[in-house]
mmCIF file of C-alpha atoms in Angstrom:
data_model
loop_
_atom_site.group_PDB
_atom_site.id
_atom_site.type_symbol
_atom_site.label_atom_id
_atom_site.label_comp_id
_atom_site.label_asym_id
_atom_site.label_seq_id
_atom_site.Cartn_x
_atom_site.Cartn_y
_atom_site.Cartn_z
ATOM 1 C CA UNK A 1 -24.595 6.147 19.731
ATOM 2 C CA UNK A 2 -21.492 7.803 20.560
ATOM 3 C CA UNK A 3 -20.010 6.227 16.546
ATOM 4 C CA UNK A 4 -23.484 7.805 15.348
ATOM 5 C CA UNK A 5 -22.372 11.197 17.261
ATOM 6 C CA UNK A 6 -19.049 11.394 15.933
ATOM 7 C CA UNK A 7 -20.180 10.770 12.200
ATOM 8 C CA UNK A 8 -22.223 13.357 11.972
ATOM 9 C CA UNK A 9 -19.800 16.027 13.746
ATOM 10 C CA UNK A 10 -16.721 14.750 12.240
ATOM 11 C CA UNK A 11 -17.202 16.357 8.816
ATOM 12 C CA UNK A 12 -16.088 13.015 7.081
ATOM 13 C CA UNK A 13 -13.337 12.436 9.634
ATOM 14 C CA UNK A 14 -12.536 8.681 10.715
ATOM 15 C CA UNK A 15 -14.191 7.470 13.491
ATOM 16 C CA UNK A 16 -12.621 4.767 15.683
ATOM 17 C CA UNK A 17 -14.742 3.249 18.168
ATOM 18 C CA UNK A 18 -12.122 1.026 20.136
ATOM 19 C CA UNK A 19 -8.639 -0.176 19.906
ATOM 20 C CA UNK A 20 -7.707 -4.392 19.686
ATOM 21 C CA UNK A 21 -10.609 -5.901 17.347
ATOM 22 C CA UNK A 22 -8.613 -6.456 14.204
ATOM 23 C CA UNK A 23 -11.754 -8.393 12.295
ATOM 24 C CA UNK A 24 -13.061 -4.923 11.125
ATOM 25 C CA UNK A 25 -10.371 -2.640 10.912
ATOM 26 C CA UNK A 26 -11.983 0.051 9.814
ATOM 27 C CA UNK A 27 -14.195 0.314 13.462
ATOM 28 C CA UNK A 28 -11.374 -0.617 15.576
ATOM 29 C CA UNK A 29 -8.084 1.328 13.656
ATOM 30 C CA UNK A 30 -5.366 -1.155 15.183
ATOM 31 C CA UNK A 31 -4.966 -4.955 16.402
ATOM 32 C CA UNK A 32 -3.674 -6.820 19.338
ATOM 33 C CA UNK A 33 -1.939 -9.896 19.015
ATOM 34 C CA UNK A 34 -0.948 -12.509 21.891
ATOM 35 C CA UNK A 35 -0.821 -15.526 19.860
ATOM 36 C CA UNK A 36 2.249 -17.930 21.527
ATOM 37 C CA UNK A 37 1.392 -15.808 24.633
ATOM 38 C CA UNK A 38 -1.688 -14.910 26.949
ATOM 39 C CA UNK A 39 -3.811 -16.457 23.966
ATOM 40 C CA UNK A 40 -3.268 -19.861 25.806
ATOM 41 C CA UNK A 41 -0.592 -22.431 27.012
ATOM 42 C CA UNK A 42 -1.921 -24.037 23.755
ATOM 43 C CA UNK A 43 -0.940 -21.584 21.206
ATOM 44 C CA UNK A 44 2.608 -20.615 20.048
ATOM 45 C CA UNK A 45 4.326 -17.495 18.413
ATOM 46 C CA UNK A 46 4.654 -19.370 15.167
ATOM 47 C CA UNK A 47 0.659 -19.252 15.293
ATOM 48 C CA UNK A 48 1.200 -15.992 14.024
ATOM 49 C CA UNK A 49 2.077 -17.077 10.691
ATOM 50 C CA UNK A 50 -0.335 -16.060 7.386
ATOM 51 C CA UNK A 51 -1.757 -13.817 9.987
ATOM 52 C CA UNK A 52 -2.195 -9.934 8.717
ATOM 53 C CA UNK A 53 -2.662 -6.583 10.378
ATOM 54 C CA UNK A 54 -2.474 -3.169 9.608
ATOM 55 C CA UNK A 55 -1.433 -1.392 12.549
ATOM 56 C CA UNK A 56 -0.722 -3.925 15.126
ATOM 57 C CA UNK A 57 -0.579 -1.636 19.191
ATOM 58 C CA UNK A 58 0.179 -4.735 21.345
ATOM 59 C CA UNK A 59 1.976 -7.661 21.557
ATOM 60 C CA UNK A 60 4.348 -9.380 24.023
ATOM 61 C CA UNK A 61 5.057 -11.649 26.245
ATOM 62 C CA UNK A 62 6.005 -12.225 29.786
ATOM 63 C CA UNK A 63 9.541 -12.386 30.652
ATOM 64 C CA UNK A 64 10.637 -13.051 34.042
ATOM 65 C CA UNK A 65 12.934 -10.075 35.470
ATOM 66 C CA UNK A 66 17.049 -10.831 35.405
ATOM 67 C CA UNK A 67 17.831 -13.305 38.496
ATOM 68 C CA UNK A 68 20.108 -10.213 39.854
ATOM 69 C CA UNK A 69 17.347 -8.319 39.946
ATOM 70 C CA UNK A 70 14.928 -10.702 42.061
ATOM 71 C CA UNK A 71 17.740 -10.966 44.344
ATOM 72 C CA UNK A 72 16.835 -7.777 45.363
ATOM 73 C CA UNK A 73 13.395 -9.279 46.391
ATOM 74 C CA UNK A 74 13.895 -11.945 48.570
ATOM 75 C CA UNK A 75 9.792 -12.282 49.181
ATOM 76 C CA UNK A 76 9.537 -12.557 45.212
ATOM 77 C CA UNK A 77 12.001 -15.334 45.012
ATOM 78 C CA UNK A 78 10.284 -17.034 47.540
ATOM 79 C CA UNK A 79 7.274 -17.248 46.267
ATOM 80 C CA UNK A 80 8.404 -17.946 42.746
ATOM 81 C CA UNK A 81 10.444 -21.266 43.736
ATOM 82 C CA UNK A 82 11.236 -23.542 41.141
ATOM 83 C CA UNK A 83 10.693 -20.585 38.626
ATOM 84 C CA UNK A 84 13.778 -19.157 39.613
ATOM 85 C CA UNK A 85 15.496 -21.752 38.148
ATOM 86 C CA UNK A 86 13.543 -21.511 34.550
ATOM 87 C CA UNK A 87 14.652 -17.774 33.982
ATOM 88 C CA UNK A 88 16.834 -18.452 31.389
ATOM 89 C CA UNK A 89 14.247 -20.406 29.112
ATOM 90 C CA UNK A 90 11.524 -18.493 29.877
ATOM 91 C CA UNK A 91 13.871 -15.403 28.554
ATOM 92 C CA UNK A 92 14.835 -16.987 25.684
ATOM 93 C CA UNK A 93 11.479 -17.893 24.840
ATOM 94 C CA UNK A 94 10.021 -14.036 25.127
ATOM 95 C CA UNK A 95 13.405 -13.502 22.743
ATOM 96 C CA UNK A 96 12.371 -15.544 20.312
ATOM 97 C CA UNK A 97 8.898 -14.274 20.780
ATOM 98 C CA UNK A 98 8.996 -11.012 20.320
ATOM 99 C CA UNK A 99 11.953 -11.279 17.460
ATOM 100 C CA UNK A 100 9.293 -13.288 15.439
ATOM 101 C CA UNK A 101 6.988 -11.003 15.560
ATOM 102 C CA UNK A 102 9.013 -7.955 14.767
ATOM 103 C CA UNK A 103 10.367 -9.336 11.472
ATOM 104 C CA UNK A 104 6.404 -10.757 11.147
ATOM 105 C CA UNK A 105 5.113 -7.106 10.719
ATOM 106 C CA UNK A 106 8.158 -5.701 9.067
ATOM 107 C CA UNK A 107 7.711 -9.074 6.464
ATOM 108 C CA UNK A 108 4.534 -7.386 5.372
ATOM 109 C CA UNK A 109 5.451 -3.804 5.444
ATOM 110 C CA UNK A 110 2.893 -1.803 3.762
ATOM 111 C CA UNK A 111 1.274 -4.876 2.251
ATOM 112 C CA UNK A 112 -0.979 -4.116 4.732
ATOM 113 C CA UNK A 113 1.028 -3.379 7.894
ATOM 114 C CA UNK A 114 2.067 0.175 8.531
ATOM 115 C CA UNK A 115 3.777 -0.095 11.871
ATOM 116 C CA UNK A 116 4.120 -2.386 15.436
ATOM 117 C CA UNK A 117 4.333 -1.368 18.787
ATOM 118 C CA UNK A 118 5.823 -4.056 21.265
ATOM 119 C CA UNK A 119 4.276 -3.838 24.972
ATOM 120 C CA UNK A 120 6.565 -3.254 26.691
ATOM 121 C CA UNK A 121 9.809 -1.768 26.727
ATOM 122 C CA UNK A 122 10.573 -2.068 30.559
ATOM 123 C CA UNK A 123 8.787 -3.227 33.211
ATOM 124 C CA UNK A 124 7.452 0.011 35.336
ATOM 125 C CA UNK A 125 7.504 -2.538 38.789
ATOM 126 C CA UNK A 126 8.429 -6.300 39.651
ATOM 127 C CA UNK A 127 5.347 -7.420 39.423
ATOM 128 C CA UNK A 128 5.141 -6.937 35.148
ATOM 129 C CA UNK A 129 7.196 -9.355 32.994
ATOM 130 C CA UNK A 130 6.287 -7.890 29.562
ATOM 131 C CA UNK A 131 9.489 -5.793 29.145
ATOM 132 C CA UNK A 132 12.625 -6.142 26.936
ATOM 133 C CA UNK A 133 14.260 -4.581 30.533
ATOM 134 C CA UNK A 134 13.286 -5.317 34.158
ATOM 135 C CA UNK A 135 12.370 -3.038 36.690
ATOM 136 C CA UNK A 136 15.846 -2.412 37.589
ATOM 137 C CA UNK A 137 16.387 -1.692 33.764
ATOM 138 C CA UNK A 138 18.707 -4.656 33.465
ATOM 139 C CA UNK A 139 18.200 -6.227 30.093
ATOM 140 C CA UNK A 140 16.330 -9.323 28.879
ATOM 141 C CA UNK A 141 17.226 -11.851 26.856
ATOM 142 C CA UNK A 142 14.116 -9.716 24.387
ATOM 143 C CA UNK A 143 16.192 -6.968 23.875
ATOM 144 C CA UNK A 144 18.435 -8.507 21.760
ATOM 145 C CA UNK A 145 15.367 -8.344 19.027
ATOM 146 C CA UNK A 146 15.420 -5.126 18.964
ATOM 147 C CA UNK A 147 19.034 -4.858 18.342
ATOM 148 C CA UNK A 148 19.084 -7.659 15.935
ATOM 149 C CA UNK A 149 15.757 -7.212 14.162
ATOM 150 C CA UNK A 150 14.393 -3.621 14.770
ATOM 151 C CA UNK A 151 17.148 -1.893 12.849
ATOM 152 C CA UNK A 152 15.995 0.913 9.596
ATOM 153 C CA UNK A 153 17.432 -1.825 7.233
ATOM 154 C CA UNK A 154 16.867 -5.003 8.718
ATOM 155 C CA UNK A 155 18.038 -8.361 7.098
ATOM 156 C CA UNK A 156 15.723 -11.236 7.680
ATOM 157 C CA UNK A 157 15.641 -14.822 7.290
ATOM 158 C CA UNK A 158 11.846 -16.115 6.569
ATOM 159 C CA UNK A 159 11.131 -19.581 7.624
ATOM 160 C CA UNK A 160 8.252 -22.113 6.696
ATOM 161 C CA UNK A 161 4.985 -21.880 8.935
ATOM 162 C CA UNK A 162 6.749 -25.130 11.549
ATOM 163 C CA UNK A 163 9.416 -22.721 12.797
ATOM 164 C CA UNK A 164 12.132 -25.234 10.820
ATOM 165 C CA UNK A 165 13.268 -24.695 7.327
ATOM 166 C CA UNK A 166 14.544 -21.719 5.821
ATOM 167 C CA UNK A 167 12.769 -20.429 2.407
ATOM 168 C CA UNK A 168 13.471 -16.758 1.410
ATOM 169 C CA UNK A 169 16.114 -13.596 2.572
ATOM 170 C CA UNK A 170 14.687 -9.989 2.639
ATOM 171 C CA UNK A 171 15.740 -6.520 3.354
ATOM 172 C CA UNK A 172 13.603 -4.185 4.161
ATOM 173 C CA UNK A 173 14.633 -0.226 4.155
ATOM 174 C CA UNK A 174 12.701 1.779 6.333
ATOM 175 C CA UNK A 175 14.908 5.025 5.093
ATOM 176 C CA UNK A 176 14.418 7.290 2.631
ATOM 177 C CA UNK A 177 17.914 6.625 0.983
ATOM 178 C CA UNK A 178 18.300 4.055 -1.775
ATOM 179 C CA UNK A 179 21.116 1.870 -1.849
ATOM 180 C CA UNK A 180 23.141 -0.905 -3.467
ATOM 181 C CA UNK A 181 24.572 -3.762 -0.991
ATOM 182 C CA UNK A 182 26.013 -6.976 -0.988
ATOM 183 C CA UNK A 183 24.218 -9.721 1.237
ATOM 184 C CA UNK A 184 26.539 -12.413 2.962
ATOM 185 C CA UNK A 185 24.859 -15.261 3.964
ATOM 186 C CA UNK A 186 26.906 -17.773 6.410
ATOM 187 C CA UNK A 187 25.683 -20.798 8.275
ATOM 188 C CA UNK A 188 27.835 -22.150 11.232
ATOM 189 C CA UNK A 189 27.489 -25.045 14.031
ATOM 190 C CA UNK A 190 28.166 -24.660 17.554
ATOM 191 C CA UNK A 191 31.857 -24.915 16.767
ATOM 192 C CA UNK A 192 32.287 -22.093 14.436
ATOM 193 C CA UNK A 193 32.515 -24.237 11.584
ATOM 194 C CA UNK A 194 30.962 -22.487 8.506
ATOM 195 C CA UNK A 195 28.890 -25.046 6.439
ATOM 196 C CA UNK A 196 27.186 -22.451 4.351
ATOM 197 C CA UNK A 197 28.708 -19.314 2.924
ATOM 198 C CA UNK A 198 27.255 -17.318 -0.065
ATOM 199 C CA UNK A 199 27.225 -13.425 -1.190
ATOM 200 C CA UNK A 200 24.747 -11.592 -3.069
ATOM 201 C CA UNK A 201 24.706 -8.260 -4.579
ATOM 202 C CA UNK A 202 21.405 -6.562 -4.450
ATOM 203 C CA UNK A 203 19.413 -3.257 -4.688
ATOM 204 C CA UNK A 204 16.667 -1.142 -2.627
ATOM 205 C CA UNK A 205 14.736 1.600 -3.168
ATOM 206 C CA UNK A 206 14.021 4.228 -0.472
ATOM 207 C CA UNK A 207 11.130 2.792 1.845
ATOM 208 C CA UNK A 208 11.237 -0.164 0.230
ATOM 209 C CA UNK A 209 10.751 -4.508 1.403
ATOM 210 C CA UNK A 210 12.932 -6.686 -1.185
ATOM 211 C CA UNK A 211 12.979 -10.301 -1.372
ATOM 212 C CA UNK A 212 16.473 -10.585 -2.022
ATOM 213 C CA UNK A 213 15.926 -14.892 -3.241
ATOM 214 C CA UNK A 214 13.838 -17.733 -2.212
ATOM 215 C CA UNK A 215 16.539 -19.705 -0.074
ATOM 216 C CA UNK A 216 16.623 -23.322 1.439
ATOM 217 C CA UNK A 217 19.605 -25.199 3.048
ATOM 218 C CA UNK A 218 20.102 -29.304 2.051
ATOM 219 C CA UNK A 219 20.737 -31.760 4.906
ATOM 220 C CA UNK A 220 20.317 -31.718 8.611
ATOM 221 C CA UNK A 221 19.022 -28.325 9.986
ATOM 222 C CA UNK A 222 20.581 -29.083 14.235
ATOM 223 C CA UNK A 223 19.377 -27.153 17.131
ATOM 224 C CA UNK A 224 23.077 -25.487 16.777
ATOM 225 C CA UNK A 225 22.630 -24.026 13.586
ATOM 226 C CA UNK A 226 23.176 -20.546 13.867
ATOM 227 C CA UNK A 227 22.418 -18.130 10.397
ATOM 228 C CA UNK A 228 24.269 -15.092 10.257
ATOM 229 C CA UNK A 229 23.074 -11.790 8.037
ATOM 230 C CA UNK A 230 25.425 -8.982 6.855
ATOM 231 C CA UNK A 231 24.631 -6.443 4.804
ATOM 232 C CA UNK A 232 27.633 -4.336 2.732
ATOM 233 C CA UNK A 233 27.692 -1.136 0.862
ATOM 234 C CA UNK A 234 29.314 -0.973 -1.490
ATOM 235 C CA UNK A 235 32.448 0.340 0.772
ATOM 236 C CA UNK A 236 32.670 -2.496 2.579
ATOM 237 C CA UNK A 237 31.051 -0.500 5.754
ATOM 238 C CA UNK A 238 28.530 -2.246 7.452
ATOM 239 C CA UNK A 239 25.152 -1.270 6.713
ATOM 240 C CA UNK A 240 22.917 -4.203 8.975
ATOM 241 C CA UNK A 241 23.360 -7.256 10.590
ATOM 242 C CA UNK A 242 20.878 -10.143 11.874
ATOM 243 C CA UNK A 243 21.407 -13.587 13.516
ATOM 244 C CA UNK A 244 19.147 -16.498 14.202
ATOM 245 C CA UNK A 245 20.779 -19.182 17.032
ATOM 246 C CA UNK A 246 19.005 -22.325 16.844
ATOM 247 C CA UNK A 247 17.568 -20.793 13.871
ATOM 248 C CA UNK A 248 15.481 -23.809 12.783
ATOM 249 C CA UNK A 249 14.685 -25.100 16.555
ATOM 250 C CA UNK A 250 11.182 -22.885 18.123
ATOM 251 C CA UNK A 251 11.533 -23.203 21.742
ATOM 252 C CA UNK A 252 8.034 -24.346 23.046
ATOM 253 C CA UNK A 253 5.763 -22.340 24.874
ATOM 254 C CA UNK A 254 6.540 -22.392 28.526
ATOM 255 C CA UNK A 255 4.526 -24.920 30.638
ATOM 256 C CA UNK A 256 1.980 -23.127 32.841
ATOM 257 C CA UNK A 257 1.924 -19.613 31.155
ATOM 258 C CA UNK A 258 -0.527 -17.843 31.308
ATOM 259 C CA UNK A 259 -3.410 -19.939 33.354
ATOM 260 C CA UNK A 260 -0.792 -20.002 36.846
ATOM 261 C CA UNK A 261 -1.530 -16.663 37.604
ATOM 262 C CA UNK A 262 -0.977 -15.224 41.322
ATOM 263 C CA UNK A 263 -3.374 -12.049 41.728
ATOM 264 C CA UNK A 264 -1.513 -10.974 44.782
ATOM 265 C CA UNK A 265 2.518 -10.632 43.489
ATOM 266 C CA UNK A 266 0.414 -9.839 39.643
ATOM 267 C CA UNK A 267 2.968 -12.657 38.745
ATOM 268 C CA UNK A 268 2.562 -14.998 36.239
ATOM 269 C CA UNK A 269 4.352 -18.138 37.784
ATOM 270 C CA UNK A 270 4.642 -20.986 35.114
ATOM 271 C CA UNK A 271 5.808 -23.747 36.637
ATOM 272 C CA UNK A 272 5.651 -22.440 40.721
ATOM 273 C CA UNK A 273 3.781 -24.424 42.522
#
């Protein structure tokens, strides 16, 4: 009744009638997206894959707050237990997470998806995980994809729906300033030995997403692989930068998130018994 209302007083104006249900855009205006997060221990990030939105308002995942932080709560640690000693995984996880999903949205920029708003950017209490910061404002793990992937010009590596073969570079400029740039493209292992190195000039219009080549490595892809992304102008200055550690290894969703829920601390608690 209230749609009916507003169509009639609007004067042609758009009428949303809720936020989240992505199926019918046109109702709902935006999308939510947990997929790889409270959409099930079953599902993954990569499930997000093919998947397209318009406007996407939420997504995230839960992050467990900076051990020097929770020192400052011995009743939280406590009641955490064995969690305490998952931080780091569960970290890198939400990293990996919410880098995914960044260069997901920006991958289809304006083809549909207009924009992307990551909940959260720091936790408002201890008892909320979402953040790229804790409470204390001490940094996650997740706020390196914002530095690495959330840049105007951001270089990206696109990878096959499994999470582990490369297949195309892009650039997408989210200024209003064209450019000219050279890409280079190294691959190194964990002991700084380069086994890939290429360069490649390339172009971009002002708000503009350019596939800059179809791309696929030969060989064994390791867990140690790590793909780094420069872009050049044509000074030599540093225009963007990207890198993917254990680029063709997706951590797996962390056992017992989200169903081990404790309603008093509002804590999810993944393994804690």
């Amino acid at each position: 009744q209230m749609m009916e209302l507003g169509r009639t007083i609007g004067g042609g104006r758009l009428c949303i009638q809720n936020s989240w249900d992505a199926a019918d855009w046109e109702q709902s205006g935006d999308s939510h997206n947990y997929d790889g997060s409270l959409a099930g221990n079953q599902t993954h990030y990569l499930d997000v894959y093919g998947h397209t939105e318009r406007l996407n308002t939420e997504f995230g995942m839960d992050g467990i707050p900076c051990e020097c932080s929770l020192r400052c709560r011995p009743d939280i640690c406590n009641r955490l237990g064995s969690v305490m000693e998952k931080i780091d995984s569960v970290q890198e996880y939400q990293y990996r997470y919410v880098k995914y999903f960044i260069e997901h949205y920006r991958l289809q920029k304006n083809a549909p998806n207009s924009g992307y708003f990551h909940f959260l950017w720091s936790d408002p209490a201890p008892t909320s995980w979402f953040g790229a910061y804790d409470w204390l404002r001490v940094p996650k793990m997740a706020q390196r994809a914002y530095e690495e992937s959330n840049q105007p010009i951001a270089v990206m590596l696109e990878l096959d729906r499994t999470g582990t073969r490369p297949t195309a570079l892009w650039v997408a400029n989210d200024t209003l300033c064209a450019f000219a740039a050279q890409l280079v493209i190294q691959v190194v292992d964990d002991a700084g030995n380069v086994l890939y190195r290429d360069k490649i000039s390339m172009q971009a219009e002002k708000n503009s997403l350019n596939k800059i080549m179809d791309w696929s490595l030969d060989g064994e892809l390791t867990e140690s692989v790590t793909v780094l992304l420069t872009l050049y102008d044509e000074y030599g200055n540093r225009m963007a930068w990207n890198r993917y550690e254990k680029a063709f290894c997706p951590p797996p969703h962390p056992a017992g998130h989200p169903d081990n829920m404790d309603f008093g601390i509002g804590m999810h608690l993944y393994w804690a018994i």
